[in-house]
Amino acid sequence: MPETLLGQHAAALRLFGERVREVAEDHWGAPTPCAEWTVRDLVGHVTGEQLWIPPLLAEGRTVADVGDALSGDPLGTDPVAAWDRAAAAALEAFAEPGALERTVALSYGPTRGSAYCSELTTDCVVHTWDLARAIGADERLPDALVEFALKEVMPYADTLADGGMFAPPLEFPAGANAQTRLLALVGRRG
């Protein structure tokens, strides 16, 4: 498993893409662990997050500059192809020289490119589990990605639900493995 931030991001996108390819036609309308989201909504959310990366990071635009250009259904008639395009563009934007050191104008304020990448990597890891659970696929996440996401989430786990990103944290048993702890911190039971 890659040790660098870019490697972790690439691994998370690859894993999510593998799960997207496992979605059967009758799964797209199925519920997910994310309240009120279907499988299509979930994949659309993660795809949409990747679509924001090039204009915000590579082009230096603000959320206001982008406006509603990325609103609507990002999946169209071919969700797998839409995911592949969005993931490739996100990887390319973060791989540009100096991208991780840039300041990105996010909706909640200026953020370093590396922090933005970490946040989106974590989001992708958690939503990979959500997607796997929704479609009945393998829910085991790679240890390195779980450890990465756990380190990212732990400092602000109590406030994640405030921003609407995740459900309130749940209690987990002493001695729980890393994946169980991560999922509990983002309001999920593994």
Short mmCIF file of C-alpha atoms in Angstrom, two decimals, residues 49 51-58 60-66 94 102-120 152 165:
data_model
loop_
_atom_site.label_atom_id
_atom_site.label_comp_id
_atom_site.label_asym_id
_atom_site.label_seq_id
_atom_site.Cartn_x
_atom_site.Cartn_y
_atom_site.Cartn_z
CA GLU A 49 -16.50 15.63 -4.97
CA LEU A 51 -15.25 16.91 -10.12
CA TRP A 52 -14.69 19.90 -7.84
CA ILE A 53 -10.96 19.20 -7.50
CA PRO A 54 -9.72 20.45 -10.90
CA PRO A 55 -11.44 23.85 -10.81
CA LEU A 56 -10.66 24.51 -7.15
CA LEU A 57 -7.14 23.10 -6.99
CA ALA A 58 -5.69 23.17 -10.50
CA GLY A 60 -7.48 28.21 -8.41
CA ARG A 61 -11.16 29.03 -8.69
CA THR A 62 -13.49 29.55 -5.73
CA VAL A 63 -16.79 27.82 -5.00
CA ALA A 64 -18.51 31.05 -6.07
CA ASP A 65 -16.53 31.10 -9.34
CA VAL A 66 -17.69 27.57 -10.16
CA PHE A 94 -3.50 16.52 -7.17
CA ARG A 102 -1.46 25.35 -2.76
CA THR A 103 -4.25 27.03 -0.85
CA VAL A 104 -7.69 25.94 -1.96
CA ALA A 105 -10.74 28.19 -1.44
CA LEU A 106 -13.29 25.76 -0.03
CA SER A 107 -16.77 26.59 1.20
CA TYR A 108 -15.55 26.59 4.82
CA GLY A 109 -12.44 28.67 4.15
CA PRO A 110 -8.92 28.53 2.75
CA THR A 111 -7.39 25.07 3.03
CA ARG A 112 -4.00 23.66 2.11
CA GLY A 113 -4.08 21.27 -0.85
CA SER A 114 -2.71 18.44 1.27
CA ALA A 115 -5.54 18.85 3.82
CA TYR A 116 -8.10 18.89 1.00
CA CYS A 117 -6.61 15.69 -0.41
CA SER A 118 -6.65 14.04 3.03
CA GLU A 119 -10.28 15.01 3.58
CA LEU A 120 -11.38 13.65 0.21
CA GLU A 152 -7.67 11.99 9.76
CA MET A 165 -20.63 15.13 6.51
#
